[in-house]
Structures are given as structure tokens and as C-alpha cells.
Amino acid sequence: MPEPLPQSTEPHQTTEEGVAAVTGSRPDERRTAPTRFGKWPLVLGLALVIALLLWLTAGELSLSALAAREHQLREWQRSMPVLVYGGALLLYVVVTGLSLPGAVPLTLVYGWFFGPCRGVLVVSFGSTGGATLAFLLSRYLLHESIERRFPVRLEQVNVALRRDGVWALLTMRLIPAIPFFVINLVMGLTAMRVWTFWWVSQLGMLPGTMVYVYAGSRVPSLATLADDGIGAVFSRGQRTQILIAFVLLGLFPWLVKLLVRLVRGPATDAARSTSISE
């Protein structure tokens, strides 16, 4: 009967360690080496594209040229209101529904272009429409991936909903302790109805929408800036309006927290804030 082969006393080598012994490099080094400079070509390429676009559009970026474009857009707004307002609404729905960056600057631009009243209507329905789109995508298409990515948030939201009902969502909209896009995605995994999510979000986001749109509406038109220069932004009346806008932006979260404490009571609000923001 053949004798068994002697067992090696050396520690077992994995495949990666064996390759490392041959190549003289560690596995982690081989993984990171190809990507060590991988981001730089992308950054340089993007910088070159931006520089090229700025060079090609140098004449179009002057205040006078932009003021002419603004005049053309406002003419379209008067002659084709359905197209302009519908396109603006659709753009806002896409940006917020797909959680793309730029919602706040877009809100300010809409306030500047459409004015406070019409700007609030477009942004309010656009943001709620985008939030509902993200809600539906999370519920019917991205359920498993969202559940894996935000398990803690999902548990916190479910606890808050069981305790406070729709008031939990309303408070989260008024006091953004959780990012806007996370609320939309996580709420899609709860048992909340689509209609309830829509009207509570519409109501809860309205005060913040009004503040941001008002801030954007206080910026002078480009035609005024082209004629009077940058000093038009800091004229006496303009300074007062911009100061009011910034004060509202700064005080709004604190005012909402005070309102929540008055309505719900300080103990309930403290418990809710702790459970949601942790």
C-alpha cells in the first residue's frame, strides 16, 4: 500500500498570493496600480471640453448677448406659454425625479425668469411630480437595490410612520433632516399610498419653495444688468429685497422647527428629530 504523501507544513497559499510571489507585487497593489492615474485623463478631458466651449461661446457670454437671449425667451413665454411652462415643468420633474444635481439653482432661475407667483406654481408642481416619479421608480423598479442601500433610513421612516402617520412625512418635508432624494426613494418602500405621498409632499415643500423662488425673483433682469452694470444688484431697493431673501433662507428651518414644537409639543418633536436624523 503506497505511503501517504507528506503534508506540507507551509501555510496554504491563495491564488492571488501565488501570483504575487511570481510577479513580485501584492494583490492590493496590482488592483490599484491601473487606476492610480485613471481619473486624471477624465478630469483633463473635461477641462479641455469646458475650455473649448468657453472659447467658442466667448462672444455669446457677454451680458448684452445674454440679455438678447433673455428677451427672446420672454417673447417665447408670451407667444408660446404652454410650450415654455410645460417644458420648464417637465425639466424640473426630470431633474428631481432622477435625483440629478441642480434643483436649487433651477429653482432660483425659475424665480428669476417666471417671477414669484408663476415660479412657485412651476417649481411646486414640478418638485412634487419629480418626487412622485422617484417614489414610483423605487417602489416598482428599484425596490431591492434601495432596500439594500438605505436599510437604516427605511427602518427609521417606518417607525416614524407607525408613530405619527402622515405627519412624519410632512415634518420631514418641512425640516429636511433627511435629503430630498432619500425621502422619495425610501417612501416608495413603505405602505404609503401614492396620492397621500403626493399631497403631503405638495403641502410640505410649498413653504421652502416659496422662499427659494422669492430669492430668485429678486435678481434683476439681464437687460438691467447690461444697462446699469453689476451695481444694479446692489441698488438701495434691490439690497433690501436681497437681504430679506437671505434672511428668509436662513431663518426658515428654525421657524419651521418652532412651529412643529408649538403644534406637536417639544417632547414629541425632540423624539421625532432624534429618531429620524440619527
PDB file of C-alpha atoms in Angstrom:
ATOM      1  CA  MET A   1       0.000   0.000   0.000  1.00  0.00           C
ATOM      2  CA  PRO A   2       1.599   3.303  -1.008  1.00  0.00           C
ATOM      3  CA  GLU A   3       2.557   5.601   1.797  1.00  0.00           C
ATOM      4  CA  PRO A   4       0.603   8.888   2.009  1.00  0.00           C
ATOM      5  CA  LEU A   5       2.361  11.927   0.732  1.00  0.00           C
ATOM      6  CA  PRO A   6       3.871  14.079   3.448  1.00  0.00           C
ATOM      7  CA  GLN A   7       1.758  17.084   4.383  1.00  0.00           C
ATOM      8  CA  SER A   8       3.367  20.444   3.771  1.00  0.00           C
ATOM      9  CA  THR A   9       3.977  22.471   6.896  1.00  0.00           C
ATOM     10  CA  GLU A  10       3.922  25.755   4.948  1.00  0.00           C
ATOM     11  CA  PRO A  11       0.764  27.878   5.163  1.00  0.00           C
ATOM     12  CA  HIS A  12      -1.696  27.466   2.327  1.00  0.00           C
ATOM     13  CA  GLN A  13      -1.212  29.972  -0.494  1.00  0.00           C
ATOM     14  CA  THR A  14      -4.191  31.521  -2.201  1.00  0.00           C
ATOM     15  CA  THR A  15      -4.208  32.034  -5.947  1.00  0.00           C
ATOM     16  CA  GLU A  16      -3.610  35.748  -5.538  1.00  0.00           C
ATOM     17  CA  GLU A  17      -0.683  35.144  -3.185  1.00  0.00           C
ATOM     18  CA  GLY A  18       0.817  32.699  -5.674  1.00  0.00           C
ATOM     19  CA  VAL A  19       0.557  35.223  -8.452  1.00  0.00           C
ATOM     20  CA  ALA A  20       2.060  37.834  -6.167  1.00  0.00           C
ATOM     21  CA  ALA A  21       5.015  35.563  -5.455  1.00  0.00           C
ATOM     22  CA  VAL A  22       5.691  35.233  -9.167  1.00  0.00           C
ATOM     23  CA  THR A  23       5.142  38.863 -10.133  1.00  0.00           C
ATOM     24  CA  GLY A  24       6.690  40.399  -7.051  1.00  0.00           C
ATOM     25  CA  SER A  25       3.682  42.585  -6.304  1.00  0.00           C
ATOM     26  CA  ARG A  26       0.949  42.402  -3.721  1.00  0.00           C
ATOM     27  CA  PRO A  27      -2.685  41.858  -4.771  1.00  0.00           C
ATOM     28  CA  ASP A  28      -3.826  45.236  -3.475  1.00  0.00           C
ATOM     29  CA  GLU A  29      -1.011  46.949  -5.365  1.00  0.00           C
ATOM     30  CA  ARG A  30      -1.980  45.215  -8.600  1.00  0.00           C
ATOM     31  CA  ARG A  31      -5.595  46.291  -8.138  1.00  0.00           C
ATOM     32  CA  THR A  32      -4.815  49.912  -7.505  1.00  0.00           C
ATOM     33  CA  ALA A  33      -1.960  50.360  -9.957  1.00  0.00           C
ATOM     34  CA  PRO A  34      -4.074  50.523 -13.120  1.00  0.00           C
ATOM     35  CA  THR A  35      -6.497  53.022 -11.539  1.00  0.00           C
ATOM     36  CA  ARG A  36      -3.963  55.217  -9.769  1.00  0.00           C
ATOM     37  CA  PHE A  37      -3.928  57.708 -12.617  1.00  0.00           C
ATOM     38  CA  GLY A  38      -7.262  56.658 -14.089  1.00  0.00           C
ATOM     39  CA  LYS A  39      -9.127  59.811 -13.034  1.00  0.00           C
ATOM     40  CA  TRP A  40      -6.641  62.328 -14.378  1.00  0.00           C
ATOM     41  CA  PRO A  41      -7.336  61.776 -18.100  1.00  0.00           C
ATOM     42  CA  LEU A  42     -11.055  62.194 -17.427  1.00  0.00           C
ATOM     43  CA  VAL A  43     -10.505  65.407 -15.462  1.00  0.00           C
ATOM     44  CA  LEU A  44      -8.146  66.827 -18.092  1.00  0.00           C
ATOM     45  CA  GLY A  45     -10.512  65.857 -20.899  1.00  0.00           C
ATOM     46  CA  LEU A  46     -13.431  67.521 -19.145  1.00  0.00           C
ATOM     47  CA  ALA A  47     -11.356  70.655 -18.544  1.00  0.00           C
ATOM     48  CA  LEU A  48     -10.404  70.790 -22.231  1.00  0.00           C
ATOM     49  CA  VAL A  49     -14.035  70.409 -23.301  1.00  0.00           C
ATOM     50  CA  ILE A  50     -15.116  73.216 -20.958  1.00  0.00           C
ATOM     51  CA  ALA A  51     -12.281  75.448 -22.170  1.00  0.00           C
ATOM     52  CA  LEU A  52     -13.237  74.759 -25.791  1.00  0.00           C
ATOM     53  CA  LEU A  53     -16.891  75.560 -25.137  1.00  0.00           C
ATOM     54  CA  LEU A  54     -15.958  78.792 -23.363  1.00  0.00           C
ATOM     55  CA  TRP A  55     -13.699  79.786 -26.267  1.00  0.00           C
ATOM     56  CA  LEU A  56     -16.363  79.008 -28.877  1.00  0.00           C
ATOM     57  CA  THR A  57     -19.077  80.871 -26.975  1.00  0.00           C
ATOM     58  CA  ALA A  58     -16.961  83.756 -25.704  1.00  0.00           C
ATOM     59  CA  GLY A  59     -18.964  86.288 -27.673  1.00  0.00           C
ATOM     60  CA  GLU A  60     -22.249  84.755 -26.577  1.00  0.00           C
ATOM     61  CA  LEU A  61     -21.489  85.028 -22.865  1.00  0.00           C
ATOM     62  CA  SER A  62     -21.409  88.805 -22.685  1.00  0.00           C
ATOM     63  CA  LEU A  63     -24.212  90.482 -20.768  1.00  0.00           C
ATOM     64  CA  SER A  64     -25.557  92.151 -23.898  1.00  0.00           C
ATOM     65  CA  ALA A  65     -25.720  88.841 -25.784  1.00  0.00           C
ATOM     66  CA  LEU A  66     -27.311  87.062 -22.839  1.00  0.00           C
ATOM     67  CA  ALA A  67     -29.774  89.919 -22.424  1.00  0.00           C
ATOM     68  CA  ALA A  68     -30.813  89.453 -26.061  1.00  0.00           C
ATOM     69  CA  ARG A  69     -31.342  85.741 -25.402  1.00  0.00           C
ATOM     70  CA  GLU A  70     -33.386  86.609 -22.326  1.00  0.00           C
ATOM     71  CA  HIS A  71     -35.546  88.930 -24.415  1.00  0.00           C
ATOM     72  CA  GLN A  72     -36.063  86.128 -26.939  1.00  0.00           C
ATOM     73  CA  LEU A  73     -37.043  83.671 -24.192  1.00  0.00           C
ATOM     74  CA  ARG A  74     -39.518  86.129 -22.738  1.00  0.00           C
ATOM     75  CA  GLU A  75     -41.017  86.611 -26.182  1.00  0.00           C
ATOM     76  CA  TRP A  76     -41.460  82.841 -26.431  1.00  0.00           C
ATOM     77  CA  GLN A  77     -43.044  82.878 -22.993  1.00  0.00           C
ATOM     78  CA  ARG A  78     -45.639  85.375 -24.200  1.00  0.00           C
ATOM     79  CA  SER A  79     -46.262  83.779 -27.600  1.00  0.00           C
ATOM     80  CA  MET A  80     -45.993  80.080 -26.624  1.00  0.00           C
ATOM     81  CA  PRO A  81     -46.830  79.886 -22.919  1.00  0.00           C
ATOM     82  CA  VAL A  82     -47.895  76.234 -22.996  1.00  0.00           C
ATOM     83  CA  LEU A  83     -44.588  75.151 -24.547  1.00  0.00           C
ATOM     84  CA  VAL A  84     -42.430  77.265 -22.229  1.00  0.00           C
ATOM     85  CA  TYR A  85     -44.225  76.449 -18.988  1.00  0.00           C
ATOM     86  CA  GLY A  86     -44.708  72.813 -19.970  1.00  0.00           C
ATOM     87  CA  GLY A  87     -41.035  72.448 -20.888  1.00  0.00           C
ATOM     88  CA  ALA A  88     -39.941  74.100 -17.642  1.00  0.00           C
ATOM     89  CA  LEU A  89     -42.244  71.828 -15.643  1.00  0.00           C
ATOM     90  CA  LEU A  90     -41.005  68.712 -17.442  1.00  0.00           C
ATOM     91  CA  LEU A  91     -37.365  69.704 -16.911  1.00  0.00           C
ATOM     92  CA  TYR A  92     -37.938  70.124 -13.183  1.00  0.00           C
ATOM     93  CA  VAL A  93     -39.736  66.770 -12.950  1.00  0.00           C
ATOM     94  CA  VAL A  94     -36.821  65.025 -14.693  1.00  0.00           C
ATOM     95  CA  VAL A  95     -34.141  66.709 -12.550  1.00  0.00           C
ATOM     96  CA  THR A  96     -35.858  65.916  -9.252  1.00  0.00           C
ATOM     97  CA  GLY A  97     -37.287  62.559 -10.314  1.00  0.00           C
ATOM     98  CA  LEU A  98     -33.887  61.203 -11.370  1.00  0.00           C
ATOM     99  CA  SER A  99     -32.170  62.849  -8.368  1.00  0.00           C
ATOM    100  CA  LEU A 100     -29.896  64.921 -10.605  1.00  0.00           C
ATOM    101  CA  PRO A 101     -27.936  67.808  -9.066  1.00  0.00           C
ATOM    102  CA  GLY A 102     -29.103  71.347  -9.738  1.00  0.00           C
ATOM    103  CA  ALA A 103     -32.607  71.570  -8.255  1.00  0.00           C
ATOM    104  CA  VAL A 104     -31.791  74.573  -6.053  1.00  0.00           C
ATOM    105  CA  PRO A 105     -30.126  76.651  -8.835  1.00  0.00           C
ATOM    106  CA  LEU A 106     -33.007  75.705 -11.139  1.00  0.00           C
ATOM    107  CA  THR A 107     -35.474  76.947  -8.521  1.00  0.00           C
ATOM    108  CA  LEU A 108     -33.666  80.278  -8.299  1.00  0.00           C
ATOM    109  CA  VAL A 109     -33.604  80.582 -12.105  1.00  0.00           C
ATOM    110  CA  TYR A 110     -37.324  79.858 -12.336  1.00  0.00           C
ATOM    111  CA  GLY A 111     -37.988  82.515  -9.706  1.00  0.00           C
ATOM    112  CA  TRP A 112     -35.880  84.983 -11.674  1.00  0.00           C
ATOM    113  CA  PHE A 113     -37.465  84.160 -15.041  1.00  0.00           C
ATOM    114  CA  PHE A 114     -41.110  83.451 -14.183  1.00  0.00           C
ATOM    115  CA  GLY A 115     -41.493  85.713 -11.173  1.00  0.00           C
ATOM    116  CA  PRO A 116     -42.619  84.767  -7.667  1.00  0.00           C
ATOM    117  CA  CYS A 117     -46.201  83.606  -8.323  1.00  0.00           C
ATOM    118  CA  ARG A 118     -45.774  81.656 -11.559  1.00  0.00           C
ATOM    119  CA  GLY A 119     -42.377  80.428 -10.441  1.00  0.00           C
ATOM    120  CA  VAL A 120     -43.902  78.937  -7.286  1.00  0.00           C
ATOM    121  CA  LEU A 121     -46.540  77.124  -9.347  1.00  0.00           C
ATOM    122  CA  VAL A 122     -43.990  75.613 -11.748  1.00  0.00           C
ATOM    123  CA  VAL A 123     -41.495  74.627  -9.051  1.00  0.00           C
ATOM    124  CA  SER A 124     -44.128  73.337  -6.628  1.00  0.00           C
ATOM    125  CA  PHE A 125     -45.825  71.021  -9.094  1.00  0.00           C
ATOM    126  CA  GLY A 126     -42.508  70.124 -10.744  1.00  0.00           C
ATOM    127  CA  SER A 127     -40.817  69.155  -7.482  1.00  0.00           C
ATOM    128  CA  THR A 128     -43.806  67.138  -6.286  1.00  0.00           C
ATOM    129  CA  GLY A 129     -44.112  65.468  -9.678  1.00  0.00           C
ATOM    130  CA  GLY A 130     -40.410  64.565  -9.610  1.00  0.00           C
ATOM    131  CA  ALA A 131     -40.672  63.303  -6.044  1.00  0.00           C
ATOM    132  CA  THR A 132     -43.622  61.109  -7.030  1.00  0.00           C
ATOM    133  CA  LEU A 133     -41.695  59.801 -10.047  1.00  0.00           C
ATOM    134  CA  ALA A 134     -38.786  58.782  -7.794  1.00  0.00           C
ATOM    135  CA  PHE A 135     -41.300  57.263  -5.357  1.00  0.00           C
ATOM    136  CA  LEU A 136     -42.795  55.095  -8.126  1.00  0.00           C
ATOM    137  CA  LEU A 137     -39.390  54.104  -9.527  1.00  0.00           C
ATOM    138  CA  SER A 138     -38.304  52.986  -6.077  1.00  0.00           C
ATOM    139  CA  ARG A 139     -41.493  51.025  -5.459  1.00  0.00           C
ATOM    140  CA  TYR A 140     -41.778  49.196  -8.770  1.00  0.00           C
ATOM    141  CA  LEU A 141     -38.284  49.085 -10.320  1.00  0.00           C
ATOM    142  CA  LEU A 142     -35.564  49.737  -7.730  1.00  0.00           C
ATOM    143  CA  HIS A 143     -37.095  48.132  -4.656  1.00  0.00           C
ATOM    144  CA  GLU A 144     -34.308  45.664  -3.818  1.00  0.00           C
ATOM    145  CA  SER A 145     -31.384  47.993  -4.517  1.00  0.00           C
ATOM    146  CA  ILE A 146     -32.902  50.846  -2.477  1.00  0.00           C
ATOM    147  CA  GLU A 147     -33.659  48.472   0.392  1.00  0.00           C
ATOM    148  CA  ARG A 148     -30.020  47.303   0.424  1.00  0.00           C
ATOM    149  CA  ARG A 149     -28.643  50.825   0.211  1.00  0.00           C
ATOM    150  CA  PHE A 150     -30.799  52.539   2.857  1.00  0.00           C
ATOM    151  CA  PRO A 151     -31.777  49.864   5.414  1.00  0.00           C
ATOM    152  CA  VAL A 152     -31.317  52.131   8.440  1.00  0.00           C
ATOM    153  CA  ARG A 153     -33.246  55.019   6.903  1.00  0.00           C
ATOM    154  CA  LEU A 154     -36.050  52.666   5.915  1.00  0.00           C
ATOM    155  CA  GLU A 155     -36.385  51.373   9.464  1.00  0.00           C
ATOM    156  CA  GLN A 156     -36.360  54.923  10.873  1.00  0.00           C
ATOM    157  CA  VAL A 157     -39.030  56.064   8.431  1.00  0.00           C
ATOM    158  CA  ASN A 158     -41.235  53.034   9.141  1.00  0.00           C
ATOM    159  CA  VAL A 159     -41.004  53.696  12.881  1.00  0.00           C
ATOM    160  CA  ALA A 160     -41.892  57.364  12.342  1.00  0.00           C
ATOM    161  CA  LEU A 161     -44.840  56.464  10.102  1.00  0.00           C
ATOM    162  CA  ARG A 162     -46.209  53.958  12.617  1.00  0.00           C
ATOM    163  CA  ARG A 163     -45.960  56.556  15.367  1.00  0.00           C
ATOM    164  CA  ASP A 164     -47.006  59.775  13.604  1.00  0.00           C
ATOM    165  CA  GLY A 165     -48.694  58.737  10.345  1.00  0.00           C
ATOM    166  CA  VAL A 166     -48.630  61.273   7.517  1.00  0.00           C
ATOM    167  CA  TRP A 167     -47.366  63.894   9.964  1.00  0.00           C
ATOM    168  CA  ALA A 168     -43.975  62.152   9.806  1.00  0.00           C
ATOM    169  CA  LEU A 169     -43.671  62.792   6.059  1.00  0.00           C
ATOM    170  CA  LEU A 170     -44.990  66.340   6.443  1.00  0.00           C
ATOM    171  CA  THR A 171     -42.381  67.080   9.109  1.00  0.00           C
ATOM    172  CA  MET A 172     -39.594  65.560   7.005  1.00  0.00           C
ATOM    173  CA  ARG A 173     -40.617  67.821   4.122  1.00  0.00           C
ATOM    174  CA  LEU A 174     -40.746  70.915   6.323  1.00  0.00           C
ATOM    175  CA  ILE A 175     -37.499  70.143   8.184  1.00  0.00           C
ATOM    176  CA  PRO A 176     -35.081  68.418   5.758  1.00  0.00           C
ATOM    177  CA  ALA A 177     -33.279  66.198   8.290  1.00  0.00           C
ATOM    178  CA  ILE A 178     -33.108  63.565   5.527  1.00  0.00           C
ATOM    179  CA  PRO A 179     -32.052  64.550   1.966  1.00  0.00           C
ATOM    180  CA  PHE A 180     -34.875  65.143  -0.511  1.00  0.00           C
ATOM    181  CA  PHE A 181     -33.999  62.242  -2.810  1.00  0.00           C
ATOM    182  CA  VAL A 182     -33.614  59.776   0.078  1.00  0.00           C
ATOM    183  CA  ILE A 183     -37.115  60.604   1.332  1.00  0.00           C
ATOM    184  CA  ASN A 184     -38.556  59.953  -2.125  1.00  0.00           C
ATOM    185  CA  LEU A 185     -36.778  56.623  -2.560  1.00  0.00           C
ATOM    186  CA  VAL A 186     -37.344  55.297   0.949  1.00  0.00           C
ATOM    187  CA  MET A 187     -41.015  56.298   0.997  1.00  0.00           C
ATOM    188  CA  GLY A 188     -41.516  54.168  -2.103  1.00  0.00           C
ATOM    189  CA  LEU A 189     -40.710  51.101   0.006  1.00  0.00           C
ATOM    190  CA  THR A 190     -43.354  51.878   2.634  1.00  0.00           C
ATOM    191  CA  ALA A 191     -47.079  51.139   2.534  1.00  0.00           C
ATOM    192  CA  MET A 192     -47.993  54.790   1.928  1.00  0.00           C
ATOM    193  CA  ARG A 193     -50.388  55.397  -0.958  1.00  0.00           C
ATOM    194  CA  VAL A 194     -49.224  57.391  -3.962  1.00  0.00           C
ATOM    195  CA  TRP A 195     -51.973  60.005  -3.553  1.00  0.00           C
ATOM    196  CA  THR A 196     -51.116  60.510   0.127  1.00  0.00           C
ATOM    197  CA  PHE A 197     -47.424  60.882  -0.707  1.00  0.00           C
ATOM    198  CA  TRP A 198     -48.254  63.421  -3.414  1.00  0.00           C
ATOM    199  CA  TRP A 199     -50.490  65.785  -1.451  1.00  0.00           C
ATOM    200  CA  VAL A 200     -48.407  65.659   1.740  1.00  0.00           C
ATOM    201  CA  SER A 201     -45.241  66.393  -0.270  1.00  0.00           C
ATOM    202  CA  GLN A 202     -47.004  69.184  -2.150  1.00  0.00           C
ATOM    203  CA  LEU A 203     -48.039  70.802   1.115  1.00  0.00           C
ATOM    204  CA  GLY A 204     -44.799  70.189   2.990  1.00  0.00           C
ATOM    205  CA  MET A 205     -42.456  71.509   0.289  1.00  0.00           C
ATOM    206  CA  LEU A 206     -44.532  74.598  -0.506  1.00  0.00           C
ATOM    207  CA  PRO A 207     -43.084  76.941   2.172  1.00  0.00           C
ATOM    208  CA  GLY A 208     -39.480  76.180   1.188  1.00  0.00           C
ATOM    209  CA  THR A 209     -40.366  76.536  -2.484  1.00  0.00           C
ATOM    210  CA  MET A 210     -41.838  79.973  -1.849  1.00  0.00           C
ATOM    211  CA  VAL A 211     -38.699  81.130  -0.038  1.00  0.00           C
ATOM    212  CA  TYR A 212     -36.279  79.966  -2.757  1.00  0.00           C
ATOM    213  CA  VAL A 213     -38.411  81.247  -5.627  1.00  0.00           C
ATOM    214  CA  TYR A 214     -38.725  84.627  -3.917  1.00  0.00           C
ATOM    215  CA  ALA A 215     -34.940  84.765  -3.529  1.00  0.00           C
ATOM    216  CA  GLY A 216     -34.507  84.091  -7.248  1.00  0.00           C
ATOM    217  CA  SER A 217     -37.135  86.641  -8.227  1.00  0.00           C
ATOM    218  CA  ARG A 218     -35.171  89.413  -6.507  1.00  0.00           C
ATOM    219  CA  VAL A 219     -32.302  89.142  -9.013  1.00  0.00           C
ATOM    220  CA  PRO A 220     -32.543  91.880 -11.687  1.00  0.00           C
ATOM    221  CA  SER A 221     -33.061  91.034 -15.335  1.00  0.00           C
ATOM    222  CA  LEU A 222     -30.004  90.654 -17.557  1.00  0.00           C
ATOM    223  CA  ALA A 223     -31.117  93.658 -19.569  1.00  0.00           C
ATOM    224  CA  THR A 224     -30.971  95.768 -16.396  1.00  0.00           C
ATOM    225  CA  LEU A 225     -27.525  94.406 -15.581  1.00  0.00           C
ATOM    226  CA  ALA A 226     -26.328  95.122 -19.132  1.00  0.00           C
ATOM    227  CA  ASP A 227     -27.573  98.726 -18.944  1.00  0.00           C
ATOM    228  CA  ASP A 228     -26.740  99.617 -15.335  1.00  0.00           C
ATOM    229  CA  GLY A 229     -23.882  97.217 -14.619  1.00  0.00           C
ATOM    230  CA  ILE A 230     -23.408  94.989 -11.614  1.00  0.00           C
ATOM    231  CA  GLY A 231     -24.298  97.927  -9.391  1.00  0.00           C
ATOM    232  CA  ALA A 232     -27.954  97.274 -10.237  1.00  0.00           C
ATOM    233  CA  VAL A 233     -27.825  94.267  -7.932  1.00  0.00           C
ATOM    234  CA  PHE A 234     -26.782  96.474  -5.027  1.00  0.00           C
ATOM    235  CA  SER A 235     -29.119  99.412  -5.527  1.00  0.00           C
ATOM    236  CA  ARG A 236     -30.950 100.576  -2.414  1.00  0.00           C
ATOM    237  CA  GLY A 237     -34.244  98.828  -3.148  1.00  0.00           C
ATOM    238  CA  GLN A 238     -32.506  95.751  -4.505  1.00  0.00           C
ATOM    239  CA  ARG A 239     -30.286  95.445  -1.428  1.00  0.00           C
ATOM    240  CA  THR A 240     -33.330  95.406   0.830  1.00  0.00           C
ATOM    241  CA  GLN A 241     -35.081  92.729  -1.205  1.00  0.00           C
ATOM    242  CA  ILE A 242     -31.988  90.513  -1.426  1.00  0.00           C
ATOM    243  CA  LEU A 243     -31.385  90.934   2.315  1.00  0.00           C
ATOM    244  CA  ILE A 244     -34.961  89.838   3.027  1.00  0.00           C
ATOM    245  CA  ALA A 245     -34.486  86.809   0.773  1.00  0.00           C
ATOM    246  CA  PHE A 246     -31.279  85.738   2.545  1.00  0.00           C
ATOM    247  CA  VAL A 247     -32.834  86.283   5.976  1.00  0.00           C
ATOM    248  CA  LEU A 248     -35.779  84.096   4.984  1.00  0.00           C
ATOM    249  CA  LEU A 249     -33.442  81.384   3.687  1.00  0.00           C
ATOM    250  CA  GLY A 250     -31.501  81.416   6.951  1.00  0.00           C
ATOM    251  CA  LEU A 251     -34.448  81.591   9.336  1.00  0.00           C
ATOM    252  CA  PHE A 252     -36.810  79.235   7.525  1.00  0.00           C
ATOM    253  CA  PRO A 253     -35.583  75.944   9.106  1.00  0.00           C
ATOM    254  CA  TRP A 254     -35.665  77.471  12.593  1.00  0.00           C
ATOM    255  CA  LEU A 255     -39.151  78.904  12.095  1.00  0.00           C
ATOM    256  CA  VAL A 256     -40.432  75.521  10.928  1.00  0.00           C
ATOM    257  CA  LYS A 257     -38.891  73.759  13.934  1.00  0.00           C
ATOM    258  CA  LEU A 258     -40.544  76.295  16.230  1.00  0.00           C
ATOM    259  CA  LEU A 259     -43.881  75.730  14.507  1.00  0.00           C
ATOM    260  CA  VAL A 260     -43.538  71.953  14.861  1.00  0.00           C
ATOM    261  CA  ARG A 261     -42.800  72.305  18.578  1.00  0.00           C
ATOM    262  CA  LEU A 262     -45.824  74.539  19.062  1.00  0.00           C
ATOM    263  CA  VAL A 263     -48.134  72.120  17.255  1.00  0.00           C
ATOM    264  CA  ARG A 264     -46.764  68.778  18.426  1.00  0.00           C
ATOM    265  CA  GLY A 265     -45.074  69.693  21.682  1.00  0.00           C
ATOM    266  CA  PRO A 266     -41.322  69.879  22.475  1.00  0.00           C
ATOM    267  CA  ALA A 267     -41.034  66.316  23.796  1.00  0.00           C
ATOM    268  CA  THR A 268     -42.631  64.728  20.739  1.00  0.00           C
ATOM    269  CA  ASP A 269     -40.591  66.883  18.373  1.00  0.00           C
ATOM    270  CA  ALA A 270     -37.332  66.034  20.148  1.00  0.00           C
ATOM    271  CA  ALA A 271     -38.055  62.322  19.975  1.00  0.00           C
ATOM    272  CA  ARG A 272     -39.020  62.543  16.308  1.00  0.00           C
ATOM    273  CA  SER A 273     -35.940  64.570  15.354  1.00  0.00           C
ATOM    274  CA  THR A 274     -33.629  62.147  17.161  1.00  0.00           C
ATOM    275  CA  SER A 275     -35.098  59.033  15.570  1.00  0.00           C
ATOM    276  CA  ILE A 276     -35.106  60.442  12.030  1.00  0.00           C
ATOM    277  CA  SER A 277     -31.784  62.291  11.929  1.00  0.00           C
ATOM    278  CA  GLU A 278     -29.580  59.660  13.600  1.00  0.00           C
TER     279      GLU A 278
END
